[in-house]
PDB file of C-alpha atoms in Angstrom:
ATOM      1  CA  MET A   1     -89.193  45.053 -41.199  1.00  0.00           C
ATOM      2  CA  SER A   2     -87.221  45.048 -44.277  1.00  0.00           C
ATOM      3  CA  THR A   3     -87.573  42.661 -47.014  1.00  0.00           C
ATOM      4  CA  ALA A   4     -84.382  44.205 -49.284  1.00  0.00           C
ATOM      5  CA  VAL A   5     -81.648  44.944 -47.788  1.00  0.00           C
ATOM      6  CA  GLN A   6     -80.463  46.860 -51.357  1.00  0.00           C
ATOM      7  CA  THR A   7     -82.337  47.315 -54.104  1.00  0.00           C
ATOM      8  CA  ARG A   8     -81.798  45.020 -57.051  1.00  0.00           C
ATOM      9  CA  THR A   9     -83.252  47.948 -59.785  1.00  0.00           C
ATOM     10  CA  ARG A  10     -81.672  51.219 -59.904  1.00  0.00           C
ATOM     11  CA  ASP A  11     -84.666  52.680 -62.021  1.00  0.00           C
ATOM     12  CA  PRO A  12     -86.299  55.372 -59.104  1.00  0.00           C
ATOM     13  CA  GLN A  13     -89.770  55.148 -60.157  1.00  0.00           C
ATOM     14  CA  ILE A  14     -89.832  51.674 -59.518  1.00  0.00           C
ATOM     15  CA  ILE A  15     -88.320  51.685 -56.359  1.00  0.00           C
ATOM     16  CA  LEU A  16     -90.486  53.853 -55.508  1.00  0.00           C
ATOM     17  CA  ASN A  17     -93.999  52.917 -57.123  1.00  0.00           C
ATOM     18  CA  ALA A  18     -92.996  49.433 -55.757  1.00  0.00           C
ATOM     19  CA  LEU A  19     -93.273  50.760 -52.491  1.00  0.00           C
ATOM     20  CA  ALA A  20     -97.627  51.191 -53.530  1.00  0.00           C
ATOM     21  CA  ASN A  21     -98.964  48.020 -50.996  1.00  0.00           C
ATOM     22  CA  ARG A  22     -97.550  49.719 -47.943  1.00  0.00           C
ATOM     23  CA  VAL A  23     -99.062  53.073 -48.404  1.00  0.00           C
ATOM     24  CA  PRO A  24    -102.022  52.219 -50.285  1.00  0.00           C
ATOM     25  CA  HIS A  25    -104.305  55.433 -48.921  1.00  0.00           C
ATOM     26  CA  LEU A  26    -101.652  57.508 -51.416  1.00  0.00           C
ATOM     27  CA  ILE A  27    -102.915  55.969 -54.614  1.00  0.00           C
ATOM     28  CA  THR A  28    -105.750  58.188 -55.699  1.00  0.00           C
ATOM     29  CA  ASP A  29    -107.227  58.190 -58.890  1.00  0.00           C
ATOM     30  CA  THR A  30    -105.478  61.531 -60.254  1.00  0.00           C
ATOM     31  CA  GLU A  31    -102.103  60.466 -58.745  1.00  0.00           C
ATOM     32  CA  PRO A  32    -102.381  56.720 -59.841  1.00  0.00           C
ATOM     33  CA  THR A  33     -98.727  55.996 -58.657  1.00  0.00           C
ATOM     34  CA  LEU A  34     -96.253  56.978 -55.547  1.00  0.00           C
ATOM     35  CA  TRP A  35     -94.092  58.718 -58.243  1.00  0.00           C
ATOM     36  CA  ASP A  36     -97.034  60.568 -59.973  1.00  0.00           C
ATOM     37  CA  ARG A  37     -97.562  61.425 -56.426  1.00  0.00           C
ATOM     38  CA  GLU A  38     -94.857  62.966 -55.587  1.00  0.00           C
ATOM     39  CA  ILE A  39     -94.357  64.862 -58.841  1.00  0.00           C
ATOM     40  CA  ALA A  40     -97.342  66.043 -58.090  1.00  0.00           C
ATOM     41  CA  LEU A  41     -96.739  67.366 -54.645  1.00  0.00           C
ATOM     42  CA  LEU A  42     -93.287  69.109 -56.110  1.00  0.00           C
ATOM     43  CA  LEU A  43     -95.150  70.474 -58.938  1.00  0.00           C
ATOM     44  CA  ARG A  44     -97.559  71.914 -56.528  1.00  0.00           C
ATOM     45  CA  ASP A  45     -95.070  73.946 -53.953  1.00  0.00           C
ATOM     46  CA  ASN A  46     -92.918  74.954 -57.022  1.00  0.00           C
ATOM     47  CA  SER A  47     -95.261  76.343 -59.568  1.00  0.00           C
ATOM     48  CA  VAL A  48     -91.791  77.274 -61.778  1.00  0.00           C
ATOM     49  CA  MET A  49     -90.841  74.103 -61.770  1.00  0.00           C
ATOM     50  CA  THR A  50     -92.096  71.625 -64.813  1.00  0.00           C
ATOM     51  CA  ARG A  51     -92.714  68.128 -65.148  1.00  0.00           C
ATOM     52  CA  ASP A  52     -89.307  67.514 -66.439  1.00  0.00           C
ATOM     53  CA  THR A  53     -87.094  68.950 -63.776  1.00  0.00           C
ATOM     54  CA  ALA A  54     -89.254  67.153 -61.126  1.00  0.00           C
ATOM     55  CA  GLU A  55     -89.024  64.052 -62.779  1.00  0.00           C
ATOM     56  CA  ARG A  56     -85.500  64.119 -62.537  1.00  0.00           C
ATOM     57  CA  LEU A  57     -84.732  66.005 -59.853  1.00  0.00           C
ATOM     58  CA  LEU A  58     -87.479  63.228 -57.708  1.00  0.00           C
ATOM     59  CA  GLY A  59     -85.314  60.690 -59.664  1.00  0.00           C
ATOM     60  CA  GLN A  60     -81.454  61.563 -58.323  1.00  0.00           C
ATOM     61  CA  ALA A  61     -83.549  62.539 -54.496  1.00  0.00           C
ATOM     62  CA  ILE A  62     -84.156  58.848 -54.685  1.00  0.00           C
ATOM     63  CA  ALA A  63     -81.280  57.812 -55.973  1.00  0.00           C
ATOM     64  CA  TYR A  64     -79.494  60.141 -53.215  1.00  0.00           C
ATOM     65  CA  THR A  65     -81.916  58.614 -50.265  1.00  0.00           C
ATOM     66  CA  ILE A  66     -81.475  54.896 -51.136  1.00  0.00           C
ATOM     67  CA  THR A  67     -77.645  54.929 -51.537  1.00  0.00           C
ATOM     68  CA  ALA A  68     -77.509  56.951 -47.891  1.00  0.00           C
ATOM     69  CA  MET A  69     -79.334  53.565 -46.963  1.00  0.00           C
ATOM     70  CA  GLU A  70     -76.928  51.302 -48.655  1.00  0.00           C
ATOM     71  CA  GLN A  71     -74.201  53.114 -47.502  1.00  0.00           C
ATOM     72  CA  LYS A  72     -73.871  53.398 -43.732  1.00  0.00           C
ATOM     73  CA  GLY A  73     -71.351  56.090 -42.942  1.00  0.00           C
ATOM     74  CA  VAL A  74     -70.384  57.353 -46.119  1.00  0.00           C
ATOM     75  CA  ASP A  75     -70.766  61.314 -45.767  1.00  0.00           C
ATOM     76  CA  MET A  76     -72.808  62.446 -48.244  1.00  0.00           C
ATOM     77  CA  GLY A  77     -74.892  65.694 -49.442  1.00  0.00           C
ATOM     78  CA  VAL A  78     -77.157  66.858 -52.006  1.00  0.00           C
ATOM     79  CA  GLY A  79     -76.581  70.985 -52.457  1.00  0.00           C
ATOM     80  CA  TYR A  80     -79.937  72.998 -52.731  1.00  0.00           C
ATOM     81  CA  THR A  81     -80.953  71.575 -55.889  1.00  0.00           C
ATOM     82  CA  VAL A  82     -81.733  68.266 -55.383  1.00  0.00           C
ATOM     83  CA  ASP A  83     -82.633  68.760 -51.955  1.00  0.00           C
ATOM     84  CA  VAL A  84     -85.644  70.668 -52.697  1.00  0.00           C
ATOM     85  CA  ALA A  85     -86.989  66.875 -54.062  1.00  0.00           C
ATOM     86  CA  VAL A  86     -85.067  65.072 -51.367  1.00  0.00           C
ATOM     87  CA  HIS A  87     -87.171  67.435 -48.168  1.00  0.00           C
ATOM     88  CA  ALA A  88     -90.418  66.441 -50.903  1.00  0.00           C
ATOM     89  CA  LEU A  89     -89.855  63.090 -50.442  1.00  0.00           C
ATOM     90  CA  ILE A  90     -89.293  63.592 -46.516  1.00  0.00           C
ATOM     91  CA  LEU A  91     -92.171  65.424 -45.657  1.00  0.00           C
ATOM     92  CA  ASP A  92     -94.882  62.900 -47.063  1.00  0.00           C
ATOM     93  CA  THR A  93     -93.945  60.935 -44.018  1.00  0.00           C
ATOM     94  CA  PRO A  94     -95.938  57.960 -44.563  1.00  0.00           C
ATOM     95  CA  LEU A  95     -93.943  57.194 -47.705  1.00  0.00           C
ATOM     96  CA  TYR A  96     -91.232  58.226 -46.134  1.00  0.00           C
ATOM     97  CA  PHE A  97     -91.350  55.550 -42.944  1.00  0.00           C
ATOM     98  CA  ALA A  98     -92.332  53.080 -46.134  1.00  0.00           C
ATOM     99  CA  LEU A  99     -88.933  53.726 -47.762  1.00  0.00           C
ATOM    100  CA  CYS A 100     -87.278  53.980 -44.615  1.00  0.00           C
ATOM    101  CA  ASP A 101     -88.912  50.466 -43.733  1.00  0.00           C
ATOM    102  CA  GLU A 102     -88.063  49.035 -46.691  1.00  0.00           C
ATOM    103  CA  TYR A 103     -84.646  49.770 -47.489  1.00  0.00           C
ATOM    104  CA  ASN A 104     -83.212  50.906 -44.004  1.00  0.00           C
ATOM    105  CA  SER A 105     -83.705  48.037 -42.246  1.00  0.00           C
ATOM    106  CA  GLY A 106     -87.086  49.410 -40.705  1.00  0.00           C
ATOM    107  CA  GLN A 107     -85.355  51.984 -39.194  1.00  0.00           C
ATOM    108  CA  TYR A 108     -85.687  55.474 -39.863  1.00  0.00           C
ATOM    109  CA  LYS A 109     -83.296  57.543 -41.344  1.00  0.00           C
ATOM    110  CA  HIS A 110     -82.981  61.230 -39.848  1.00  0.00           C
ATOM    111  CA  HIS A 111     -82.334  64.250 -41.794  1.00  0.00           C
ATOM    112  CA  ALA A 112     -80.337  66.155 -39.845  1.00  0.00           C
ATOM    113  CA  PRO A 113     -78.903  69.337 -41.657  1.00  0.00           C
ATOM    114  CA  LEU A 114     -76.176  71.796 -40.584  1.00  0.00           C
ATOM    115  CA  ILE A 115     -76.760  75.575 -40.287  1.00  0.00           C
ATOM    116  CA  GLN A 116     -73.966  76.514 -42.486  1.00  0.00           C
ATOM    117  CA  ARG A 117     -73.158  75.053 -45.751  1.00  0.00           C
ATOM    118  CA  ARG A 118     -69.997  72.639 -46.348  1.00  0.00           C
ATOM    119  CA  CYS A 119     -68.311  74.256 -49.224  1.00  0.00           C
ATOM    120  CA  ASP A 120     -65.699  71.350 -48.905  1.00  0.00           C
ATOM    121  CA  GLY A 121     -66.970  69.188 -52.762  1.00  0.00           C
ATOM    122  CA  THR A 122     -69.169  67.096 -50.733  1.00  0.00           C
ATOM    123  CA  VAL A 123     -71.969  67.177 -53.299  1.00  0.00           C
ATOM    124  CA  LYS A 124     -69.829  66.307 -56.181  1.00  0.00           C
ATOM    125  CA  ARG A 125     -68.507  63.573 -54.207  1.00  0.00           C
ATOM    126  CA  THR A 126     -71.764  62.515 -53.648  1.00  0.00           C
ATOM    127  CA  ALA A 127     -72.641  62.405 -57.331  1.00  0.00           C
ATOM    128  CA  ASP A 128     -69.795  60.105 -57.541  1.00  0.00           C
ATOM    129  CA  ILE A 129     -71.100  58.005 -54.571  1.00  0.00           C
ATOM    130  CA  LEU A 130     -74.261  57.454 -56.469  1.00  0.00           C
ATOM    131  CA  ARG A 131     -72.918  56.283 -59.875  1.00  0.00           C
ATOM    132  CA  ASP A 132     -70.644  53.860 -58.025  1.00  0.00           C
ATOM    133  CA  ASN A 133     -73.513  52.707 -56.628  1.00  0.00           C
ATOM    134  CA  GLY A 134     -75.177  52.374 -59.978  1.00  0.00           C
ATOM    135  CA  PHE A 135     -77.692  54.825 -60.146  1.00  0.00           C
ATOM    136  CA  ALA A 136     -77.824  57.018 -63.046  1.00  0.00           C
ATOM    137  CA  VAL A 137     -76.482  61.003 -62.443  1.00  0.00           C
ATOM    138  CA  ASP A 138     -78.287  63.833 -63.638  1.00  0.00           C
ATOM    139  CA  ASP A 139     -74.645  65.925 -63.151  1.00  0.00           C
ATOM    140  CA  GLU A 140     -76.663  69.150 -64.753  1.00  0.00           C
ATOM    141  CA  LEU A 141     -78.661  69.247 -61.292  1.00  0.00           C
ATOM    142  CA  TRP A 142     -75.180  68.087 -59.183  1.00  0.00           C
ATOM    143  CA  ASP A 143     -73.071  70.755 -60.943  1.00  0.00           C
ATOM    144  CA  MET A 144     -75.993  73.460 -60.328  1.00  0.00           C
ATOM    145  CA  ASP A 145     -74.293  73.382 -56.699  1.00  0.00           C
ATOM    146  CA  ALA A 146     -71.443  72.043 -56.650  1.00  0.00           C
ATOM    147  CA  ALA A 147     -69.368  75.537 -55.289  1.00  0.00           C
ATOM    148  CA  GLU A 148     -71.952  75.613 -52.706  1.00  0.00           C
ATOM    149  CA  CYS A 149     -72.090  72.574 -51.408  1.00  0.00           C
ATOM    150  CA  SER A 150     -73.991  70.948 -49.304  1.00  0.00           C
ATOM    151  CA  PRO A 151     -76.127  71.297 -45.353  1.00  0.00           C
ATOM    152  CA  CYS A 152     -76.130  67.599 -44.956  1.00  0.00           C
ATOM    153  CA  ASP A 153     -73.996  66.553 -41.598  1.00  0.00           C
ATOM    154  CA  ASN A 154     -74.027  62.725 -40.722  1.00  0.00           C
ATOM    155  CA  LYS A 155     -73.249  63.336 -37.218  1.00  0.00           C
ATOM    156  CA  VAL A 156     -76.285  61.954 -35.774  1.00  0.00           C
ATOM    157  CA  PRO A 157     -76.466  58.133 -35.726  1.00  0.00           C
ATOM    158  CA  ASP A 158     -78.152  57.039 -39.212  1.00  0.00           C
ATOM    159  CA  SER A 159     -78.234  60.280 -40.485  1.00  0.00           C
ATOM    160  CA  HIS A 160     -77.873  62.416 -43.621  1.00  0.00           C
TER     161      HIS A 160
END
């Protein structure tokens, strides 16, 4: 069951690494923290990505995911650029389940994207929602997809 309704910190690296006791089997000698693990996965699957870009994307993905959990019912969505890291986070299911357990009252936060992208300003509004929720926003990453917007759909119960 959840031990936090809202995280006190807004540092994505601290938020992620704080879950280590829930998934100790994901920590290795080569990836000694959960942050390092997720960065390694992003770099593995996106060979042209630099570590700096991977860290920026992961930070925004965590800010988005936590905000979606804390701001239930708020229509949000990411563009393609940040979505790369959101998907990497979701696909590491033991870690994603631990994140949901801690920050979504023990409930799995679904990801049910639409087929078509919504070109309605959702990405820019989402960046503002993250900022209002206390997270640092990397405007350059969010601006990259502001025109095409997001395929995220909040119509499925407790989804983003």
